[in-house]
Short mmCIF file of C-alpha atoms in Angstrom, two decimals:
data_model
loop_
_atom_site.label_atom_id
_atom_site.label_comp_id
_atom_site.label_asym_id
_atom_site.label_seq_id
_atom_site.Cartn_x
_atom_site.Cartn_y
_atom_site.Cartn_z
CA MET G 1 136.57 19.46 208.52
CA LYS G 2 137.14 17.18 205.54
CA THR G 3 133.41 17.20 204.86
CA LEU G 4 133.34 21.02 204.83
CA PHE G 5 136.35 21.19 202.48
CA ALA G 6 134.75 18.72 200.08
CA PHE G 7 131.50 20.72 200.06
CA VAL G 8 133.33 23.99 199.29
CA LEU G 9 135.34 22.35 196.48
CA LEU G 10 132.21 20.84 194.93
CA SER G 11 130.41 24.19 195.05
CA SER G 12 133.33 25.91 193.29
CA VAL G 13 133.31 23.35 190.48
CA ILE G 14 129.55 23.73 189.95
CA LEU G 15 129.74 27.54 189.87
CA THR G 16 132.64 27.44 187.40
CA ALA G 17 130.74 25.10 185.08
CA CYS G 18 127.63 27.26 185.16
CA HIS G 19 129.66 30.37 184.40
CA THR G 20 131.26 28.68 181.42
CA GLU G 21 127.92 27.53 179.96
CA SER G 22 126.29 30.92 180.45
CA GLN G 23 128.76 32.77 178.18
CA PRO G 24 127.21 33.59 174.78
CA GLU G 25 128.65 31.95 171.69
CA LYS G 26 130.54 34.44 169.54
CA VAL G 27 130.95 33.60 165.85
CA ALA G 28 133.17 35.39 163.39
CA ILE G 29 133.48 34.67 159.70
CA SER G 30 137.23 34.23 159.99
CA GLU G 31 136.81 31.55 162.72
CA ILE G 32 134.50 29.27 160.71
CA GLN G 33 135.97 26.83 158.24
CA LEU G 34 133.77 26.22 155.21
CA ALA G 35 133.53 22.70 153.92
CA PRO G 36 135.14 22.16 150.53
CA LEU G 37 132.92 22.78 147.53
CA VAL G 38 131.71 20.08 145.24
CA GLU G 39 134.44 19.43 142.72
CA GLU G 40 133.50 20.54 139.22
CA LYS G 41 134.70 17.50 137.38
CA ALA G 42 133.47 15.76 134.28
CA MET G 43 130.49 13.51 134.89
CA ASP G 44 129.44 10.42 133.05
CA VAL G 45 126.81 11.28 130.46
CA SER G 46 124.72 8.32 131.56
CA THR G 47 124.55 9.62 135.14
CA PRO G 48 121.30 11.53 135.85
CA LEU G 49 121.96 15.23 136.32
CA PRO G 50 120.87 16.84 139.60
CA PRO G 51 117.62 18.82 139.42
CA VAL G 52 117.79 22.60 139.03
CA ALA G 53 115.95 24.35 141.83
CA SER G 54 113.71 27.33 141.12
CA SER G 55 114.49 30.86 142.26
CA THR G 56 112.05 30.50 145.17
CA GLY G 57 113.96 27.59 146.65
CA ASN G 58 111.49 24.89 145.63
CA SER G 59 112.94 21.41 145.21
CA GLU G 60 110.93 20.60 142.07
CA GLU G 61 112.91 18.71 139.48
CA SER G 62 113.50 20.73 136.29
CA SER G 63 115.39 18.18 134.24
CA LYS G 64 115.56 14.41 134.15
CA ASP G 65 117.59 14.15 130.95
CA THR G 66 120.25 11.50 131.04
CA GLY G 67 121.41 11.56 127.42
CA LYS G 68 123.58 13.89 125.42
CA LYS G 69 122.61 17.51 124.93
CA ILE G 70 122.56 18.16 121.18
CA VAL G 71 121.76 21.59 119.71
CA LYS G 72 120.39 21.32 116.17
CA GLU G 73 120.36 24.30 113.81
CA GLY G 74 119.96 24.73 110.08
CA GLN G 75 119.23 26.95 107.10
CA VAL G 76 117.08 26.23 104.03
CA ASN G 77 116.78 28.44 100.95
CA PHE G 78 114.37 27.59 98.12
CA GLU G 79 112.21 28.97 95.33
CA CYS G 80 108.44 28.61 95.48
CA ARG G 81 105.49 29.38 93.25
CA ASN G 82 103.39 31.34 95.72
CA ILE G 83 104.56 33.10 98.89
CA SER G 84 101.19 33.02 100.62
CA LYS G 85 100.50 29.33 99.97
CA THR G 86 104.01 28.32 101.03
CA ARG G 87 103.74 30.30 104.27
CA THR G 88 100.35 28.74 105.05
CA ALA G 89 101.71 25.23 104.46
CA LEU G 90 104.64 25.88 106.80
CA TYR G 91 102.28 27.27 109.45
CA LYS G 92 100.19 24.11 109.36
CA SER G 93 103.23 21.86 109.57
CA LEU G 94 104.58 23.82 112.56
CA ALA G 95 101.27 23.68 114.40
CA LYS G 96 101.04 19.93 113.79
CA LEU G 97 104.53 19.24 115.16
CA GLY G 98 104.36 21.64 118.13
CA GLY G 99 106.72 24.29 116.75
CA TYR G 100 106.48 28.06 116.64
CA ILE G 101 107.79 31.05 114.68
CA ALA G 102 110.48 33.12 116.42
CA VAL G 103 111.21 35.67 113.65
CA GLU G 104 109.28 36.52 110.49
CA ARG G 105 109.76 39.21 107.83
CA GLN G 106 108.98 39.88 104.16
CA ASN G 107 110.79 41.84 101.45
CA ASP G 108 108.45 43.09 98.72
CA GLU G 109 109.58 46.17 96.80
CA GLY G 110 107.38 45.88 93.72
CA ASP G 111 106.48 43.70 90.76
CA SER G 112 109.90 44.06 89.13
CA THR G 113 111.91 42.66 92.07
CA ARG G 114 112.19 39.26 93.72
CA LYS G 115 109.78 38.73 96.60
CA VAL G 116 111.57 37.17 99.57
CA TYR G 117 110.09 35.80 102.79
CA PHE G 118 112.14 34.83 105.86
CA MET G 119 111.07 32.71 108.82
CA GLN G 120 113.05 31.51 111.82
CA VAL G 121 111.17 28.61 113.36
CA ARG G 122 111.75 26.45 116.42
CA VAL G 123 110.61 22.85 116.42
CA PRO G 124 110.78 20.24 119.21
CA ALA G 125 114.02 18.33 118.74
CA ASP G 126 112.18 15.02 118.34
CA ASN G 127 110.14 16.44 115.43
CA PHE G 128 112.93 18.40 113.73
CA GLU G 129 113.63 15.75 111.07
CA ARG G 130 109.93 15.37 110.28
CA PHE G 131 109.50 19.10 109.79
CA LEU G 132 112.67 19.33 107.71
CA SER G 133 111.43 16.58 105.39
CA SER G 134 108.13 18.45 104.86
CA VAL G 135 109.81 21.66 103.66
CA PRO G 136 110.65 20.44 100.11
CA GLU G 137 106.95 19.70 99.53
CA THR G 138 106.33 23.45 99.22
CA ALA G 139 109.46 24.20 97.17
CA GLU G 140 109.82 24.59 93.44
CA ARG G 141 113.59 24.23 93.68
CA ILE G 142 115.92 23.85 96.69
CA ASP G 143 118.86 26.27 96.40
CA SER G 144 120.68 25.31 99.60
CA LYS G 145 120.21 23.32 102.80
CA ASN G 146 122.65 23.31 105.72
CA ILE G 147 122.11 21.37 108.94
CA HIS G 148 124.64 21.32 111.76
CA MET G 149 124.59 19.87 115.29
CA THR G 150 126.56 20.91 118.37
CA ASP G 151 127.23 18.69 121.38
CA ALA G 152 126.53 20.86 124.44
CA THR G 153 126.73 18.06 127.02
CA SER G 154 129.93 19.33 128.67
CA GLU G 155 128.61 22.87 128.92
CA TYR G 156 125.34 21.59 130.40
CA ILE G 157 127.15 19.49 133.02
CA ASP G 158 129.46 22.40 133.93
CA LEU G 159 126.52 24.74 134.45
CA ASN G 160 124.81 22.17 136.67
CA ALA G 161 127.96 21.73 138.74
CA GLN G 162 128.35 25.49 139.12
CA LEU G 163 124.74 25.78 140.24
CA ILE G 164 125.15 23.03 142.84
CA ASN G 165 128.30 24.65 144.25
CA LYS G 166 126.75 28.10 144.43
CA LYS G 167 123.65 26.79 146.18
CA ALA G 168 125.82 24.90 148.68
CA LEU G 169 127.84 28.05 149.33
CA GLU G 170 124.63 30.04 149.81
CA ALA G 171 123.41 27.49 152.38
CA ARG G 172 126.66 27.76 154.34
CA TYR G 173 126.50 31.53 154.45
CA LEU G 174 122.89 31.34 155.61
CA GLU G 175 124.04 29.11 158.47
CA LEU G 176 126.67 31.71 159.35
CA LEU G 177 123.94 34.34 159.30
CA LYS G 178 122.02 32.41 161.97
CA LYS G 179 125.09 32.09 164.21
CA GLY G 180 126.51 35.58 163.78
CA THR G 181 126.19 38.15 166.58
CA LYS G 182 128.29 41.09 165.39
CA ILE G 183 126.66 43.68 163.15
CA LYS G 184 129.78 43.89 160.96
CA ASP G 185 129.80 40.14 160.42
CA LEU G 186 126.08 40.06 159.66
CA LEU G 187 126.38 42.81 157.03
CA GLU G 188 129.33 41.09 155.42
CA ILE G 189 127.47 37.79 155.27
CA GLU G 190 124.38 39.45 153.77
CA ASN G 191 126.50 41.05 151.04
CA LYS G 192 128.05 37.68 150.24
CA VAL G 193 124.63 36.05 150.09
CA ALA G 194 123.40 38.75 147.69
CA GLU G 195 126.41 38.21 145.39
CA ILE G 196 125.93 34.45 145.44
CA ARG G 197 122.23 34.73 144.66
CA THR G 198 123.01 36.99 141.69
CA ASP G 199 125.46 34.39 140.39
CA ILE G 200 122.86 31.67 140.93
CA GLU G 201 120.24 33.53 138.89
CA SER G 202 122.77 34.16 136.11
CA THR G 203 123.75 30.50 136.01
CA LYS G 204 120.10 29.48 135.98
CA GLY G 205 119.47 31.80 133.04
CA ASN G 206 122.34 30.29 131.06
CA LEU G 207 121.20 26.78 131.92
CA ASN G 208 117.60 27.49 130.92
CA TYR G 209 118.72 29.08 127.64
CA LEU G 210 120.87 26.06 126.82
CA SER G 211 118.02 23.72 127.74
CA MET G 212 115.73 25.68 125.41
CA GLN G 213 118.20 25.34 122.55
CA VAL G 214 118.42 21.60 123.16
CA ALA G 215 114.66 21.10 123.48
CA TYR G 216 113.75 23.22 120.42
CA SER G 217 115.84 23.03 117.26
CA ALA G 218 116.15 26.22 115.16
CA LEU G 219 115.69 26.41 111.39
CA ASP G 220 116.07 29.53 109.24
CA ILE G 221 113.82 29.29 106.17
CA THR G 222 114.13 31.67 103.22
CA PHE G 223 111.82 31.27 100.22
CA TYR G 224 111.24 33.58 97.28
CA VAL G 225 109.34 34.14 94.05
CA ASP G 226 111.01 35.67 90.98
CA PRO G 227 109.04 38.23 88.92
CA PRO G 228 107.39 36.82 85.77
CA ILE G 229 109.32 37.20 82.51
CA ARG G 230 107.55 39.60 80.15
CA ILE G 231 107.85 38.90 76.41
CA ASN G 232 107.30 41.89 74.12
CA VAL G 233 105.66 40.87 70.83
CA ARG G 234 106.73 43.52 68.26
CA THR G 235 104.20 43.79 65.42
CA PHE G 236 104.66 45.64 62.13
CA GLY G 237 102.67 48.61 63.36
CA TYR G 238 104.73 48.73 66.53
CA ARG G 239 107.91 48.80 64.43
CA ILE G 240 106.57 51.71 62.30
CA VAL G 241 105.71 53.75 65.37
CA THR G 242 109.11 52.98 66.83
CA ALA G 243 110.87 54.07 63.60
CA LEU G 244 108.97 57.38 63.49
CA SER G 245 109.78 57.98 67.12
CA ASP G 246 113.46 57.23 66.56
CA GLY G 247 113.54 59.56 63.50
CA THR G 248 111.97 62.39 65.46
CA ASN G 249 114.48 61.90 68.23
CA ALA G 250 117.36 61.93 65.71
CA LEU G 251 116.11 65.16 64.08
CA GLY G 252 115.74 66.82 67.43
CA SER G 253 119.26 65.74 68.36
CA PHE G 254 120.55 67.25 65.10
CA PHE G 255 119.02 70.66 65.76
CA ILE G 256 120.23 70.60 69.32
CA GLY G 257 123.73 69.86 68.00
CA LEU G 258 123.52 72.88 65.66
CA LEU G 259 122.46 75.11 68.52
CA ALA G 260 125.38 73.85 70.54
CA MET G 261 127.72 75.26 67.84
CA TRP G 262 126.59 78.89 68.41
CA PRO G 263 130.14 80.23 68.99
CA LEU G 264 131.10 79.01 65.51
CA TRP G 265 128.08 80.70 63.98
CA ILE G 266 128.95 84.01 65.61
CA LEU G 267 132.51 83.87 64.30
CA SER G 268 131.37 82.88 60.81
CA ILE G 269 129.23 86.03 60.30
CA PRO G 270 132.18 88.51 60.15
CA GLY G 271 134.08 85.99 58.04
CA TYR G 272 131.20 85.79 55.59
CA PHE G 273 131.10 89.56 55.10
CA ALA G 274 134.91 89.76 54.83
CA VAL G 275 134.97 87.15 52.08
CA LYS G 276 132.10 88.86 50.27
CA SER G 277 133.90 92.24 50.41
CA TRP G 278 137.13 90.67 49.17
CA LYS G 279 135.33 89.09 46.21
CA ARG G 280 133.68 92.42 45.34
CA LYS G 281 136.98 94.28 45.38
CA THR G 282 138.66 91.59 43.33
CA ALA G 283 135.89 91.72 40.73
CA ALA G 284 136.20 95.56 40.51
CA LYS G 285 139.95 95.34 39.91
CA LEU G 286 139.50 92.78 37.19
CA ALA G 287 136.86 94.94 35.50
CA ALA G 288 139.17 98.01 35.62
CA GLN G 289 142.03 96.07 34.10
CA GLU G 290 139.86 94.80 31.26
CA ALA G 291 138.60 98.34 30.54
CA ALA G 292 142.18 99.66 30.29
#
C-alpha cells in the first residue's frame, strides 16, 4: 500500500512539472526592466573614443582620434595684380596640399568697377598653416586676415556618448522584439525601434559633420583688382575745342532761357503799344500848345 501511494505521489509531481514547463513564455514591455543607459559624463580627452558604427551595423572603426577636436576657420582679404594668375596659383597650392574648393564666385561688372573674386576652400587641418602662409605670395597687399579656432572636444564626446546609448537602447528593444508574443507589444516595439534608428542616423550626421569640420579647416579668400587710373593729358588743341563747346552750350542755354520767359514777352507787347500811343498823344498836345 505504501509502495502504491509513493508511486501515485511521484507521478503527480512529474505531471505537474511537465505542465509548468510546457506553458509558453509571455513577455510584455511593462514586465521587462531595461538596464540603465551608459551615463553621458565627461570623458578624459586622452581616452580613445569608441568607434562609430555605420548605418548597416558594421563594426568598422570610424575614428581613432585621441586628441582634442579643434575647428579652424579664417578669412583673408587682399589686393592682387591679376585675378586669373592669383586663382591659378591658389588652385595649385590646394592640389598640392590635398584641399578643395567648396564655394567660388566672381564679381565683374565692367572696366570701371573693382573686380572681386571669392573662394571658400577647405584644407586638411595638418596643412592649414602651410596653405595660409602661401597666400601672401600671390597678394599685392593684405587688407585683412582673421584666423579663429574652436575647441569642439566636448561636443564630439557628447555626440559619441549619445550614439552609444542609442545603439544600446536599440539592441535592448530588438531583444524584446525576439521575446514578444502579443501583436500589440510587437507593433509598439517596432515603432520604438524606428524612432531610435532615426535618432541614431541624426546623431551620426551631426558627428560626421563635426568630424569633417575638424579634419578640414575652412578659409574664405577674397581678392580683387582695382581698375587702372586713367590720366587725361589736355593739350592746347583739346582746350580750344573744349572752350568752343562750352561757349556753344552757354549760348544755347541763353536762348532757352529767353524762350522760358514767354509769358513776359506776351505781356510786354500790349505795354509796348500803350506806351507808344501815350507818347504820340503827348507829342500832339505839345505841338498844339506851341501852335497856340
